[in-house]
Amino acid sequence: MPGGARLAILLHLVAAAVSLLAFAVARPAVPARLAGRTGALAAAGRWAYWITRPLLLGARALGLSADGLTWLGVAITCGAAWLAAQGAFGWAGLALAWGSVCDMLDGELARATGTATPAGAFLDSNLDRVAEMALFGGLVLGLPGKLGGAAAVAALSASLMVSYARARGEGLGVACPAFGLERPQRIVIMLGFLLPAPFVDAERAAWLAMVGCLHVAVGAGITAAARVVVIRRLLRRGADGAPAVSP
């Protein structure tokens, strides 16, 4: 099984390298969703939207709905969770990557087909949380020892707090600025630690997955705490008569 995972990951990496060269040559326009964003993650996002455009066109041609893609992404991520629970961390990383592709394309499909609705956005946000709970739940089962399980629980708890702080702030009329370790960054971190797993022995593979969880736990924990501070400050400013909603 590790040998198959190594081959699959290497093939994906080769395809990614070739597509990056093509992307550099093509220099496509920046997607509207990423306009004004800078940095390495924004650059990676522009490449990801470009390379997955054929998949978007294929989904549209097949008549798939945005909600259908959302559910498909959750199903694939639940598969990643099951693989993680079995200790197959490399395969879990690949499944997580493809689940994330579906999650990225559902909104694009909704906008392209004019079917974007608040109900769809609500479903997408809730299923994103389900996907994270599944992934880290699988890691709780797949990581050895109490420390591994605790790292996965901490990563899940911190991730949910990031989302909860923002949602609660928006419910109170405060638009929290986007910063810190949001879901795309958390996925990239976990991919960075899961995908190398088949290239080392089982003990080191589990260690990599645990360290990935610890990175998410610390980064998301800091992000959640910072959002609590920022949102509370904005709410207090609103209570004093200044506009509560951030620019």
Tab-separated table of C-alpha atoms in Angstrom:
chain	number	residue	atom	x	y	z
A	1	MET	CA	0.000	0.000	0.000
A	2	PRO	CA	2.780	2.549	0.729
A	3	GLY	CA	4.311	1.769	-2.665
A	4	GLY	CA	1.047	2.524	-4.433
A	5	ALA	CA	0.647	5.742	-2.476
A	6	ARG	CA	4.187	6.811	-3.356
A	7	LEU	CA	3.544	6.240	-7.065
A	8	ALA	CA	0.207	8.076	-6.971
A	9	ILE	CA	1.696	11.055	-5.148
A	10	LEU	CA	4.678	11.231	-7.504
A	11	LEU	CA	2.355	11.201	-10.522
A	12	HIS	CA	0.335	14.022	-8.989
A	13	LEU	CA	3.522	15.999	-8.314
A	14	VAL	CA	4.739	15.546	-11.888
A	15	ALA	CA	1.359	16.688	-13.228
A	16	ALA	CA	1.454	19.678	-10.880
A	17	ALA	CA	4.968	20.632	-12.013
A	18	VAL	CA	3.994	20.451	-15.690
A	19	SER	CA	0.874	22.517	-15.051
A	20	LEU	CA	2.911	25.141	-13.174
A	21	LEU	CA	5.156	25.563	-16.205
A	22	ALA	CA	2.109	25.894	-18.440
A	23	PHE	CA	0.592	28.366	-15.988
A	24	ALA	CA	3.744	30.489	-16.037
A	25	VAL	CA	3.660	30.569	-19.834
A	26	ALA	CA	-0.081	31.213	-20.149
A	27	ARG	CA	-0.203	33.920	-17.421
A	28	PRO	CA	-4.014	33.779	-17.163
A	29	ALA	CA	-6.068	36.636	-15.745
A	30	VAL	CA	-6.569	36.750	-11.992
A	31	PRO	CA	-9.951	35.255	-11.006
A	32	ALA	CA	-12.398	37.823	-9.647
A	33	ARG	CA	-12.548	35.938	-6.360
A	34	LEU	CA	-8.805	36.490	-5.800
A	35	ALA	CA	-8.595	40.084	-7.041
A	36	GLY	CA	-6.460	42.217	-4.764
A	37	ARG	CA	-4.982	39.282	-2.837
A	38	THR	CA	-1.236	38.846	-2.690
A	39	GLY	CA	1.224	36.382	-1.245
A	40	ALA	CA	2.145	32.779	-1.831
A	41	LEU	CA	-1.304	31.400	-0.989
A	42	ALA	CA	-2.992	33.808	-3.399
A	43	ALA	CA	-0.556	32.794	-6.146
A	44	ALA	CA	-1.259	29.130	-5.417
A	45	GLY	CA	-4.975	29.894	-5.536
A	46	ARG	CA	-4.686	31.484	-8.975
A	47	TRP	CA	-2.871	28.406	-10.236
A	48	ALA	CA	-5.420	26.079	-8.599
A	49	TYR	CA	-8.379	27.876	-10.182
A	50	TRP	CA	-6.671	27.775	-13.572
A	51	ILE	CA	-5.664	24.112	-13.486
A	52	THR	CA	-9.095	22.985	-12.284
A	53	ARG	CA	-11.019	24.954	-14.901
A	54	PRO	CA	-11.395	21.865	-17.164
A	55	LEU	CA	-12.986	20.066	-14.207
A	56	LEU	CA	-15.358	22.981	-13.739
A	57	LEU	CA	-16.327	22.895	-17.406
A	58	GLY	CA	-16.770	19.125	-17.208
A	59	ALA	CA	-19.012	19.390	-14.139
A	60	ARG	CA	-21.098	22.010	-15.898
A	61	ALA	CA	-21.362	19.915	-19.061
A	62	LEU	CA	-22.526	16.923	-17.012
A	63	GLY	CA	-25.213	19.035	-15.381
A	64	LEU	CA	-23.837	18.666	-11.861
A	65	SER	CA	-25.166	21.116	-9.306
A	66	ALA	CA	-23.080	23.180	-6.919
A	67	ASP	CA	-24.752	21.413	-3.989
A	68	GLY	CA	-23.887	18.095	-5.593
A	69	LEU	CA	-20.214	19.081	-5.762
A	70	THR	CA	-20.375	20.183	-2.122
A	71	TRP	CA	-21.694	16.781	-1.070
A	72	LEU	CA	-19.137	15.013	-3.263
A	73	GLY	CA	-16.316	16.960	-1.604
A	74	VAL	CA	-17.568	15.995	1.853
A	75	ALA	CA	-17.861	12.352	0.823
A	76	ILE	CA	-14.279	12.297	-0.501
A	77	THR	CA	-12.991	14.016	2.647
A	78	CYS	CA	-14.823	11.444	4.763
A	79	GLY	CA	-12.951	8.863	2.708
A	80	ALA	CA	-9.744	10.682	3.631
A	81	ALA	CA	-10.782	10.450	7.287
A	82	TRP	CA	-11.325	6.695	6.968
A	83	LEU	CA	-7.908	6.287	5.357
A	84	ALA	CA	-6.299	8.367	8.117
A	85	ALA	CA	-7.992	6.159	10.714
A	86	GLN	CA	-6.309	3.157	9.053
A	87	GLY	CA	-2.917	4.861	9.204
A	88	ALA	CA	-2.806	5.320	5.414
A	89	PHE	CA	-1.763	8.957	5.720
A	90	GLY	CA	-0.477	9.386	2.159
A	91	TRP	CA	-3.708	8.142	0.605
A	92	ALA	CA	-5.586	10.314	3.106
A	93	GLY	CA	-3.636	13.323	1.854
A	94	LEU	CA	-4.525	12.585	-1.770
A	95	ALA	CA	-8.203	12.133	-0.902
A	96	LEU	CA	-8.130	15.375	1.087
A	97	ALA	CA	-6.657	17.169	-1.925
A	98	TRP	CA	-9.434	15.963	-4.234
A	99	GLY	CA	-12.118	16.704	-1.658
A	100	SER	CA	-10.731	20.219	-1.423
A	101	VAL	CA	-10.897	20.575	-5.211
A	102	CYS	CA	-14.626	19.846	-5.061
A	103	ASP	CA	-15.013	22.330	-2.229
A	104	MET	CA	-13.219	24.982	-4.269
A	105	LEU	CA	-15.246	24.354	-7.418
A	106	ASP	CA	-18.745	24.277	-5.920
A	107	GLY	CA	-18.858	28.045	-5.459
A	108	GLU	CA	-17.355	28.613	-8.887
A	109	LEU	CA	-19.978	26.341	-10.450
A	110	ALA	CA	-22.765	28.174	-8.635
A	111	ARG	CA	-21.530	31.541	-9.893
A	112	ALA	CA	-20.933	30.255	-13.428
A	113	THR	CA	-24.451	28.835	-13.670
A	114	GLY	CA	-26.191	31.691	-11.848
A	115	THR	CA	-27.381	29.342	-9.092
A	116	ALA	CA	-25.551	30.921	-6.154
A	117	THR	CA	-27.980	31.287	-3.240
A	118	PRO	CA	-27.737	31.960	0.511
A	119	ALA	CA	-29.075	28.432	1.072
A	120	GLY	CA	-26.190	26.975	-0.932
A	121	ALA	CA	-23.650	29.097	0.912
A	122	PHE	CA	-25.165	28.008	4.237
A	123	LEU	CA	-24.963	24.341	3.242
A	124	ASP	CA	-21.380	24.759	2.054
A	125	SER	CA	-20.258	26.393	5.315
A	126	ASN	CA	-21.859	23.720	7.467
A	127	LEU	CA	-20.511	20.838	5.404
A	128	ASP	CA	-17.041	22.401	5.581
A	129	ARG	CA	-17.251	21.988	9.355
A	130	VAL	CA	-18.470	18.399	8.935
A	131	ALA	CA	-15.501	17.679	6.668
A	132	GLU	CA	-13.051	19.053	9.224
A	133	MET	CA	-14.650	17.076	12.026
A	134	ALA	CA	-14.421	13.926	9.933
A	135	LEU	CA	-10.787	14.478	8.966
A	136	PHE	CA	-9.486	15.187	12.442
A	137	GLY	CA	-11.744	12.494	13.884
A	138	GLY	CA	-10.066	10.023	11.558
A	139	LEU	CA	-6.675	11.258	12.702
A	140	VAL	CA	-7.714	10.786	16.339
A	141	LEU	CA	-8.257	7.115	15.530
A	142	GLY	CA	-5.221	6.729	13.303
A	143	LEU	CA	-2.551	8.464	15.365
A	144	PRO	CA	-0.891	6.284	17.998
A	145	GLY	CA	-0.827	7.144	21.681
A	146	LYS	CA	-2.563	9.787	23.737
A	147	LEU	CA	-0.402	12.601	22.383
A	148	GLY	CA	-1.421	11.897	18.779
A	149	GLY	CA	-5.104	11.824	19.647
A	150	ALA	CA	-4.780	14.979	21.739
A	151	ALA	CA	-3.038	16.788	18.855
A	152	ALA	CA	-5.878	15.918	16.465
A	153	VAL	CA	-8.541	16.975	18.991
A	154	ALA	CA	-6.700	20.254	19.594
A	155	ALA	CA	-6.489	20.905	15.848
A	156	LEU	CA	-10.206	20.266	15.427
A	157	SER	CA	-11.179	22.394	18.420
A	158	ALA	CA	-9.050	25.348	17.322
A	159	SER	CA	-10.313	25.098	13.730
A	160	LEU	CA	-13.937	25.150	14.854
A	161	MET	CA	-13.251	28.146	17.112
A	162	VAL	CA	-11.872	30.109	14.158
A	163	SER	CA	-15.099	29.528	12.254
A	164	TYR	CA	-17.317	30.078	15.288
A	165	ALA	CA	-15.718	33.403	16.209
A	166	ARG	CA	-16.292	34.741	12.708
A	167	ALA	CA	-19.848	33.399	12.464
A	168	ARG	CA	-20.782	34.758	15.901
A	169	GLY	CA	-19.299	38.140	15.057
A	170	GLU	CA	-21.208	38.312	11.784
A	171	GLY	CA	-24.380	37.354	13.667
A	172	LEU	CA	-23.816	40.403	15.869
A	173	GLY	CA	-23.258	42.679	12.881
A	174	VAL	CA	-19.457	42.676	12.788
A	175	ALA	CA	-17.541	41.749	9.652
A	176	CYS	CA	-14.288	40.320	10.961
A	177	PRO	CA	-11.311	40.983	8.673
A	178	ALA	CA	-9.909	37.840	7.084
A	179	PHE	CA	-6.569	36.926	8.611
A	180	GLY	CA	-4.676	34.074	10.173
A	181	LEU	CA	-5.079	30.356	9.650
A	182	GLU	CA	-8.340	29.962	7.753
A	183	ARG	CA	-9.578	26.726	6.200
A	184	PRO	CA	-7.489	26.895	2.978
A	185	GLN	CA	-4.303	27.376	5.002
A	186	ARG	CA	-5.240	24.549	7.346
A	187	ILE	CA	-5.769	22.206	4.409
A	188	VAL	CA	-2.429	23.185	2.860
A	189	ILE	CA	-0.662	22.495	6.167
A	190	MET	CA	-2.233	19.066	6.528
A	191	LEU	CA	-1.410	18.206	2.915
A	192	GLY	CA	2.170	19.268	3.536
A	193	PHE	CA	2.487	16.734	6.349
A	194	LEU	CA	0.295	13.906	5.039
A	195	LEU	CA	1.606	13.592	1.501
A	196	PRO	CA	5.240	12.858	2.508
A	197	ALA	CA	4.087	10.062	4.846
A	198	PRO	CA	4.463	7.130	2.380
A	199	PHE	CA	8.111	8.041	1.797
A	200	VAL	CA	9.108	7.304	5.405
A	201	ASP	CA	8.506	4.407	7.775
A	202	ALA	CA	5.224	4.010	9.656
A	203	GLU	CA	6.508	5.589	12.873
A	204	ARG	CA	7.781	8.703	11.129
A	205	ALA	CA	4.609	8.886	9.028
A	206	ALA	CA	2.493	9.039	12.186
A	207	TRP	CA	4.880	11.634	13.596
A	208	LEU	CA	4.440	13.792	10.475
A	209	ALA	CA	0.652	13.621	10.740
A	210	MET	CA	0.799	14.530	14.426
A	211	VAL	CA	3.091	17.495	13.791
A	212	GLY	CA	0.690	18.684	11.098
A	213	CYS	CA	-2.127	18.573	13.650
A	214	LEU	CA	0.003	20.502	16.137
A	215	HIS	CA	0.746	23.188	13.547
A	216	VAL	CA	-2.967	23.570	12.865
A	217	ALA	CA	-3.789	23.578	16.582
A	218	VAL	CA	-1.324	26.353	17.383
A	219	GLY	CA	-1.986	28.467	14.297
A	220	ALA	CA	-5.766	28.153	14.445
A	221	GLY	CA	-5.729	28.694	18.207
A	222	ILE	CA	-3.845	31.975	17.797
A	223	THR	CA	-6.183	32.976	14.964
A	224	ALA	CA	-9.291	32.246	17.048
A	225	ALA	CA	-7.937	34.214	20.021
A	226	ALA	CA	-7.038	37.151	17.778
A	227	ARG	CA	-10.504	37.134	16.228
A	228	VAL	CA	-12.117	37.201	19.662
A	229	VAL	CA	-10.030	40.271	20.529
A	230	VAL	CA	-10.723	42.030	17.218
A	231	ILE	CA	-14.460	41.300	17.182
A	232	ARG	CA	-14.903	42.291	20.830
A	233	ARG	CA	-13.087	45.569	20.140
A	234	LEU	CA	-15.345	46.255	17.155
A	235	LEU	CA	-18.446	45.475	19.222
A	236	ARG	CA	-17.299	47.793	22.006
A	237	ARG	CA	-16.630	50.509	19.460
A	238	GLY	CA	-20.154	50.047	18.130
A	239	ALA	CA	-21.583	50.230	21.639
A	240	ASP	CA	-19.781	53.563	22.114
A	241	GLY	CA	-21.518	54.975	19.053
A	242	ALA	CA	-18.957	54.243	16.325
A	243	PRO	CA	-19.839	51.926	13.432
A	244	ALA	CA	-19.472	48.307	14.554
A	245	VAL	CA	-18.803	46.867	11.132
A	246	SER	CA	-15.172	46.940	10.099
A	247	PRO	CA	-14.239	48.496	6.759
